[in-house]
Short mmCIF file of C-alpha atoms and ligand atoms in Angstrom, two decimals:
data_model
loop_
_atom_site.label_atom_id
_atom_site.label_comp_id
_atom_site.label_asym_id
_atom_site.label_seq_id
_atom_site.Cartn_x
_atom_site.Cartn_y
_atom_site.Cartn_z
CA UNK A 1 -1.12 -4.49 9.14
CA UNK A 2 1.15 -3.52 6.23
CA UNK A 3 4.69 -1.90 6.10
CA UNK A 4 5.55 1.57 4.83
CA UNK A 5 8.15 1.66 2.66
CA UNK A 6 11.84 3.71 3.06
CA UNK A 7 10.64 5.76 0.46
CA UNK A 8 8.27 5.38 -2.74
CA UNK A 9 4.03 5.77 -1.37
CA UNK A 10 3.70 2.09 -1.92
CA UNK A 11 1.97 0.76 0.92
CA UNK A 12 2.32 -2.88 1.12
CA UNK A 13 -0.90 -4.87 1.71
CA UNK A 14 -1.56 -8.11 2.90
CA UNK A 15 -1.74 -11.27 0.32
CA UNK A 16 -5.81 -11.45 0.10
CA UNK A 17 -6.11 -7.75 0.46
CA UNK A 18 -7.68 -5.24 -2.39
CA UNK A 19 -6.93 -1.80 -1.47
CA UNK A 20 -8.42 0.72 -3.17
CA UNK A 21 -6.14 1.74 -5.01
CA UNK A 22 -5.76 -1.29 -6.41
CA UNK A 23 -9.77 -1.79 -7.42
CA UNK A 24 -9.62 1.82 -8.80
CA UNK A 25 -6.42 1.78 -11.04
CA UNK A 26 -8.97 -1.86 -12.44
CA UNK A 27 -11.46 0.89 -12.96
CA UNK A 28 -9.79 3.91 -14.46
CA UNK A 29 -7.42 0.78 -17.08
CA UNK A 30 -11.32 -0.41 -17.99
CA UNK A 31 -12.88 3.31 -18.10
CA UNK A 32 -9.17 3.34 -20.86
CA UNK A 33 -10.26 0.56 -23.07
CA UNK A 34 -14.14 2.46 -23.50
CA UNK A 35 -14.94 4.74 -26.36
CA UNK A 36 -16.19 7.86 -25.50
CA UNK A 37 -20.45 7.51 -23.51
CA UNK A 38 -21.58 7.06 -21.16
CA UNK A 39 -20.66 4.22 -19.14
CA UNK A 40 -16.40 5.14 -19.77
CA UNK A 41 -17.50 8.16 -18.38
CA UNK A 42 -19.42 6.16 -15.34
CA UNK A 43 -15.77 4.04 -14.96
CA UNK A 44 -14.25 7.14 -14.38
CA UNK A 45 -16.36 8.58 -11.85
CA UNK A 46 -16.86 4.50 -10.04
CA UNK A 47 -12.54 4.97 -10.03
CA UNK A 48 -12.14 8.72 -8.76
CA UNK A 49 -15.25 7.23 -5.91
CA UNK A 50 -12.95 4.51 -4.27
CA UNK A 51 -9.87 5.84 -5.41
CA UNK A 52 -11.30 9.31 -2.73
CA UNK A 53 -13.04 6.89 -0.49
CA UNK A 54 -11.63 7.81 3.39
CA UNK A 55 -11.88 3.61 3.93
CA UNK A 56 -10.86 0.36 2.72
CA UNK A 57 -13.71 -0.84 1.00
CA UNK A 58 -12.81 -4.28 1.57
CA UNK A 59 -12.45 -5.23 -2.42
CA UNK A 60 -15.56 -3.59 -3.83
CA UNK A 61 -17.56 -5.32 -0.20
CA UNK A 62 -18.78 -2.07 0.56
CA UNK A 63 -19.19 0.09 -1.87
CA UNK A 64 -19.52 4.43 -1.76
CA UNK A 65 -22.75 5.59 -2.32
CA UNK A 66 -21.62 7.98 -5.44
CA UNK A 67 -20.25 4.68 -7.21
CA UNK A 68 -23.27 4.89 -10.55
CA UNK A 69 -25.01 2.53 -10.98
CA UNK A 70 -24.19 1.69 -14.80
CA UNK A 71 -20.94 0.25 -13.07
CA UNK A 72 -22.48 -2.75 -10.82
CA UNK A 73 -22.24 -5.99 -13.61
CA UNK A 74 -17.99 -4.74 -14.04
CA UNK A 75 -18.12 -4.54 -9.88
CA UNK A 76 -19.77 -7.42 -9.78
CA UNK A 77 -17.31 -9.57 -11.30
CA UNK A 78 -14.19 -7.81 -9.99
CA UNK A 79 -15.04 -8.54 -6.05
CA UNK A 80 -14.47 -11.70 -5.89
CA UNK A 81 -10.47 -10.78 -7.09
CA UNK A 82 -8.39 -11.58 -4.04
CA UNK A 83 -5.06 -9.92 -4.78
CA UNK A 84 -3.96 -7.00 -6.35
CA UNK A 85 -2.44 -9.52 -9.18
CA UNK A 86 -6.31 -10.81 -9.71
CA UNK A 87 -7.51 -7.46 -9.40
CA UNK A 88 -5.39 -6.19 -12.05
CA UNK A 89 -6.34 -10.01 -15.07
CA UNK A 90 -9.70 -9.25 -14.28
CA UNK A 91 -9.86 -5.59 -15.71
CA UNK A 92 -7.36 -6.78 -18.44
CA UNK A 93 -9.34 -9.80 -18.77
CA UNK A 94 -12.74 -7.42 -19.46
CA UNK A 95 -11.23 -4.96 -21.41
CA UNK A 96 -11.16 -7.68 -23.73
CA UNK A 97 -8.96 -6.67 -27.25
CA UNK A 98 -7.70 -2.45 -25.89
CA UNK A 99 -4.49 -3.46 -24.90
CA UNK A 100 -4.58 -0.53 -21.46
CA UNK A 101 -1.85 0.67 -20.83
CA UNK A 102 -2.44 2.35 -17.48
CA UNK A 103 -0.94 5.70 -16.57
CA UNK A 104 2.66 6.47 -15.09
CA UNK A 105 0.80 9.93 -14.28
CA UNK A 106 -1.55 8.21 -11.50
CA UNK A 107 1.71 6.37 -10.18
CA UNK A 108 2.90 7.39 -6.28
CA UNK A 109 -0.30 8.36 -5.91
CA UNK A 110 -1.44 7.80 -2.41
CA UNK A 111 -5.62 7.40 -1.94
CA UNK A 112 -7.86 8.79 0.16
CA UNK A 113 -8.02 5.91 2.01
CA UNK A 114 -4.52 4.91 2.11
CA UNK A 115 -3.63 8.43 3.19
CA UNK A 116 -5.89 7.92 6.59
CA UNK A 117 -3.88 4.80 6.90
CA UNK A 118 -0.20 6.60 6.87
CA UNK A 119 -1.34 9.10 8.86
CA UNK A 120 -2.10 6.42 12.05
CA UNK A 121 0.56 5.70 12.30
CA UNK A 122 2.47 8.08 11.47
CA UNK A 123 3.86 8.69 15.16
CA UNK A 124 5.19 11.71 16.29
CA UNK A 125 3.80 13.60 12.72
CA UNK A 126 -0.40 13.98 14.32
CA UNK A 127 -2.10 15.88 12.16
CA UNK A 128 -3.80 17.47 14.64
CA UNK A 129 -0.34 18.74 16.56
CA UNK A 130 0.65 21.05 13.19
CA UNK A 131 0.53 24.74 14.27
CA UNK A 132 0.05 26.99 11.37
CA UNK A 133 -2.15 26.51 8.40
CA UNK A 134 -0.08 27.81 5.09
CA UNK A 135 -0.69 28.48 1.55
CA UNK A 136 -4.08 28.68 1.06
CA UNK A 137 -6.81 30.76 -1.57
CA UNK A 138 -10.11 32.97 -0.84
CA UNK A 139 -12.35 34.44 -3.17
CA UNK A 140 -9.74 37.29 -3.93
CA UNK A 141 -8.27 35.02 -6.42
CA UNK A 142 -10.22 31.92 -6.98
CA UNK A 143 -10.64 30.47 -4.09
CA UNK A 144 -14.76 30.05 -2.66
CA UNK A 145 -14.46 32.08 0.40
CA UNK A 146 -13.55 34.40 2.23
CA UNK A 147 -10.49 35.12 4.15
CA UNK A 148 -12.52 35.11 7.66
CA UNK A 149 -13.94 32.21 6.85
CA UNK A 150 -10.66 30.78 6.03
CA UNK A 151 -9.27 32.50 8.70
CA UNK A 152 -12.23 30.71 11.19
CA UNK A 153 -11.59 27.27 10.07
CA UNK A 154 -8.01 27.51 10.65
CA UNK A 155 -9.20 28.32 13.73
CA UNK A 156 -11.19 25.77 14.44
CA UNK A 157 -8.94 22.63 13.70
CA UNK A 158 -6.20 23.65 15.78
CA UNK A 159 -3.58 26.88 13.83
CA UNK A 160 -2.43 29.12 15.39
CA UNK A 161 -0.66 31.33 12.89
CA UNK A 162 -2.16 30.78 9.17
CA UNK A 163 -1.07 31.87 6.04
CA UNK A 164 -3.19 32.95 3.05
CA UNK A 165 -1.54 32.83 -0.34
CA UNK A 166 -4.11 33.98 -2.81
CA UNK A 167 -2.63 34.34 -6.52
CA UNK A 168 -1.16 37.56 -8.16
CA UNK A 169 -2.67 38.91 -11.63
CA UNK A 170 0.71 37.40 -13.37
CA UNK A 171 -1.41 34.91 -13.58
CA UNK A 172 -2.97 34.07 -17.00
CA UNK A 173 -5.55 31.76 -15.73
CA UNK A 174 -7.00 33.04 -13.12
CA UNK A 175 -7.80 36.21 -11.18
CA UNK A 176 -4.95 36.60 -9.50
CA UNK A 177 -4.10 40.16 -7.67
CA UNK A 178 -3.10 44.07 -8.95
CA UNK A 179 -0.94 45.79 -6.42
CA UNK A 180 -4.63 47.31 -5.01
CA UNK A 181 -6.10 43.83 -4.38
CA UNK A 182 -2.64 43.00 -2.46
CA UNK A 183 -3.34 46.54 -0.72
CA UNK A 184 -6.83 45.69 0.24
CA UNK A 185 -5.94 42.64 1.79
CA UNK A 186 -3.18 43.91 3.53
CA UNK A 187 -5.25 45.51 5.56
CA UNK A 188 -8.24 43.06 6.34
CA UNK A 189 -5.44 40.89 8.18
CA UNK A 190 -4.55 43.39 9.86
CA UNK A 191 -8.30 44.09 10.95
CA UNK A 192 -8.59 40.48 11.13
CA UNK A 193 -5.44 40.35 13.58
CA UNK A 194 -7.02 43.51 15.56
CA UNK A 195 -9.52 41.52 16.30
CA UNK A 196 -8.12 37.68 17.22
CA UNK A 197 -4.99 37.67 15.89
CA UNK A 198 -4.38 36.54 19.84
CA UNK A 199 -6.48 33.06 18.64
CA UNK A 200 -5.01 33.03 15.64
CA UNK A 201 -2.41 34.89 13.95
CA UNK A 202 -2.96 35.58 10.16
CA UNK A 203 0.47 36.62 7.45
CA UNK A 204 -0.06 37.56 4.78
CA UNK A 205 1.43 35.74 1.74
CA UNK A 206 1.46 35.26 -2.15
CA UNK A 207 1.21 32.49 -4.53
CA UNK A 208 3.51 33.96 -7.46
CA UNK A 209 4.14 32.73 -10.65
CA UNK A 210 7.74 31.81 -11.37
CA UNK A 211 8.18 33.01 -15.18
CA UNK A 212 9.77 31.37 -17.97
CA UNK A 213 13.19 33.05 -17.47
CA UNK A 214 12.76 32.27 -13.74
CA UNK A 215 12.11 35.11 -12.53
CA UNK A 216 8.64 36.47 -11.09
CA UNK A 217 5.03 37.61 -11.44
CA UNK A 218 5.28 40.61 -8.49
CA UNK A 219 7.98 43.72 -8.73
CA UNK A 220 10.06 43.84 -5.73
CA UNK A 221 8.02 47.19 -4.57
CA UNK A 222 5.46 44.13 -3.74
CA UNK A 223 6.59 41.55 -1.58
CA UNK A 224 7.72 43.76 1.06
CA UNK A 225 5.74 42.18 4.53
CA UNK A 226 4.36 39.08 2.39
CA UNK A 227 5.77 35.76 2.47
CA UNK A 228 6.29 34.48 -1.23
CA UNK A 229 5.84 31.35 -2.45
CA UNK A 230 6.68 31.06 -5.93
CA UNK A 231 5.29 28.49 -8.20
CA UNK A 232 5.07 27.17 -12.55
CA UNK A 233 1.98 26.39 -13.20
CA UNK A 234 3.20 27.02 -17.32
CA UNK A 235 5.06 24.55 -19.54
CA UNK A 236 4.52 22.41 -17.05
CA UNK A 237 3.30 19.29 -20.26
CA UNK A 238 7.79 20.16 -21.96
CA UNK A 239 9.49 17.51 -20.80
CA UNK A 240 12.88 19.87 -21.15
CA UNK A 241 15.01 20.12 -17.62
CA UNK A 242 13.72 23.10 -15.97
CA UNK A 243 16.28 23.14 -12.94
CA UNK A 244 17.63 26.70 -13.98
CA UNK A 245 14.21 28.11 -14.10
CA UNK A 246 14.03 26.45 -10.26
CA UNK A 247 17.11 27.93 -8.99
CA UNK A 248 16.24 31.42 -10.26
CA UNK A 249 13.65 31.44 -8.38
CA UNK A 250 15.17 30.52 -5.39
CA UNK A 251 17.37 33.05 -5.56
CA UNK A 252 14.84 36.09 -5.73
CA UNK A 253 14.52 38.23 -2.67
CA UNK A 254 11.69 37.36 -0.81
CA UNK A 255 10.75 33.58 -1.56
CA UNK A 256 9.63 32.11 1.21
CA UNK A 257 9.18 28.49 0.12
CA UNK A 258 9.05 26.45 -3.62
CA UNK A 259 5.47 25.74 -3.93
CA UNK A 260 4.11 22.66 -5.68
CA UNK A 261 7.92 22.10 -7.07
CA UNK A 262 7.09 19.15 -9.28
CA UNK A 263 3.64 20.03 -10.58
CA UNK A 264 2.26 17.17 -11.73
CA UNK A 265 -1.08 16.62 -11.15
CA UNK A 266 -3.22 12.82 -10.83
CA UNK A 267 -3.56 11.23 -13.90
CA UNK A 268 -3.06 14.42 -16.19
CA UNK A 269 0.53 14.95 -15.86
CA UNK A 270 3.73 13.74 -14.86
CA UNK A 271 4.75 17.51 -13.58
CA UNK A 272 8.53 19.47 -14.69
CA UNK A 273 12.29 17.66 -15.25
CA UNK A 274 14.71 18.92 -12.69
CA UNK A 275 18.15 18.26 -11.67
CA UNK A 276 16.27 17.47 -8.07
CA UNK A 277 19.86 16.83 -6.16
CA UNK A 278 20.27 20.59 -7.43
CA UNK A 279 17.09 22.56 -7.10
CA UNK A 280 16.96 20.67 -3.48
CA UNK A 281 21.26 21.59 -2.34
CA UNK A 282 19.97 25.83 -3.59
CA UNK A 283 16.70 25.25 -1.85
CA UNK A 284 18.77 24.26 1.54
CA UNK A 285 21.45 26.20 1.17
CA UNK A 286 18.81 30.03 1.11
CA UNK A 287 16.96 28.65 3.40
CA UNK A 288 13.61 28.50 0.82
CA UNK A 289 11.78 25.85 2.46
CA UNK A 290 10.07 22.78 0.13
CA UNK A 291 5.89 22.76 -0.09
CA UNK A 292 4.46 19.70 0.49
CA UNK A 293 1.34 19.66 -1.08
CA UNK A 294 -1.54 17.86 0.34
CA UNK A 295 -3.54 18.75 -2.60
CA UNK A 296 -5.41 14.75 -3.42
CA UNK A 297 -4.37 15.05 -6.99
CA UNK A 298 -1.25 17.04 -6.73
CA UNK A 299 0.20 15.10 -4.01
CA UNK A 300 3.62 17.01 -4.51
CA UNK A 301 6.52 16.77 -3.95
CA UNK A 302 6.42 13.13 -3.39
CA UNK A 303 8.39 10.43 -0.48
CA UNK A 304 10.80 9.87 -3.25
CA UNK A 305 12.08 13.19 -4.05
CA UNK A 306 10.82 13.95 -0.46
CA UNK A 307 13.38 11.82 0.82
CA UNK A 308 16.17 13.47 -1.76
CA UNK A 309 15.20 16.82 0.03
CA UNK A 310 15.68 15.39 3.27
CA UNK A 311 19.68 14.30 2.21
CA UNK A 312 19.52 17.70 1.39
CA UNK A 313 19.08 19.79 4.05
CA UNK A 314 15.61 21.07 3.07
CA UNK A 315 13.18 22.10 5.59
CA UNK A 316 9.64 21.73 5.03
CA UNK A 317 5.94 23.67 4.60
CA UNK A 318 3.26 22.70 4.82
CA UNK A 319 0.44 23.27 2.53
CA UNK A 320 -3.80 21.79 2.07
CA UNK A 321 -4.02 24.57 -1.18
CA UNK A 322 -7.67 24.92 -0.26
CA UNK A 323 -9.81 26.25 -1.91
CA UNK A 324 -12.55 26.28 -0.08
CA UNK A 325 -12.95 25.52 3.67
CA UNK A 326 -13.28 21.36 3.12
CA UNK A 327 -10.00 21.65 2.03
CA UNK A 328 -8.01 23.01 4.83
CA UNK A 329 -8.18 19.00 5.49
CA UNK A 330 -5.76 18.52 3.36
CA UNK A 331 -2.50 19.19 5.28
CA UNK A 332 -3.22 16.02 6.62
CA UNK A 333 -2.18 14.08 3.21
CA UNK A 334 0.98 15.90 2.81
CA UNK A 335 1.29 14.98 6.48
CA UNK A 336 1.28 11.18 5.20
CA UNK A 337 3.82 12.14 2.63
CA UNK A 338 6.37 13.41 4.90
CA UNK A 339 6.13 9.95 7.82
CA UNK A 340 6.28 8.23 4.09
CA UNK A 341 9.49 10.54 3.26
CA UNK A 342 11.23 9.55 6.91
CA UNK A 343 10.89 13.28 7.97
CA UNK A 344 11.26 14.74 11.43
CA UNK A 345 8.47 17.16 12.64
CA UNK A 346 11.72 19.15 13.49
CA UNK A 347 11.82 19.40 9.89
CA UNK A 348 8.51 21.03 9.19
CA UNK A 349 7.27 24.31 10.25
CA UNK A 350 3.99 23.88 10.72
CA UNK A 351 4.92 22.04 13.97
CA UNK A 352 6.06 25.46 15.15
CA UNK A 353 5.34 28.03 16.43
CA UNK A 354 4.70 31.33 14.53
CA UNK A 355 8.23 33.59 15.48
CA UNK A 356 9.75 29.88 13.34
CA UNK A 357 8.32 30.96 10.29
CA UNK A 358 11.43 33.13 8.77
CA UNK A 359 13.70 30.63 10.11
CA UNK A 360 17.44 32.67 10.04
CA UNK A 361 16.26 34.83 7.01
CA UNK A 362 16.78 38.34 7.77
CA UNK A 363 14.85 39.07 5.13
CA UNK A 364 11.80 37.39 5.86
CA UNK A 365 9.91 40.32 8.37
CA UNK A 366 7.01 38.52 9.50
CA UNK A 367 3.95 40.96 10.80
ZN1 LIG B 401 -0.32 27.06 -7.42
ZN1 LIG B 402 -3.16 27.51 -4.79
#
């Protein structure tokens, strides 16, 4: 039906098919050409409803229930388009004298329907065979559910191990864990493992902040027995090169994975700049995992950079970045990104058992 390029995330559809991604882009372009107001908001809502719809809508011949009524006249005008070029031309015509620019911050993302199709065709990378659910949040920081509720959902989804990674206090924008919070969670994790560890073994992790100079926001004493996923959450819009910051973070003791390395966000920001070849070489040499964040608005790393990391010999951690039990399914999007980058099952720790978590890192003690 379609071919997957060796790298890059754009899927080729046969002529005569308008994908959800094409249709959503038309709505985004139209929203950009409208002044702020009801119609602009409705167009944006329509764009997201189409982009997030799990099945292809056949060029708007079917519509998601969540599509706002105000955009139905626009839908009627786009419905006759039989190719991406036609739908793009129609959107530009409807945009009138405002020349829409399009946004590079939307390029290289899979729509939900594309992600499901890649996964359906991904052969050896089957999300149903994932054993580990990593990088998710609970009420202890900015998540919506308790540790037990999240763990029960991981278990129902087939995981045999899971790593909870709430934020730490150093991150000003969220309600992160301080030393006391980390200790309380340590006990909650131990309590789960006493009760249900045979079914699902929980490991405590932390999503720690990479500071401006590349150090982490937690003292070394708080890192013992905890798997750290280190992430950049500040300075994301800056255009300077941040290679040094990432390299320093990769060398910090206890760093298990580099989380959402680019920090890009769909339709919002492109993420940081770095010499990724150098960063990936350092991660591979130090045995630090590279995260493939499947949260649909992140998709970070993207397939092009993932292919580069694969060539550098990196190993990968799939992450849902779930803030709600429902979000735990987002690790399937990470599987889609890996499939597009040609990453093998063996290079992904989530397909392996618990005792593979630390790889050959003697400094990472997995309890
Ligand atoms: Zn984060
Ligand atoms: Zn997170």
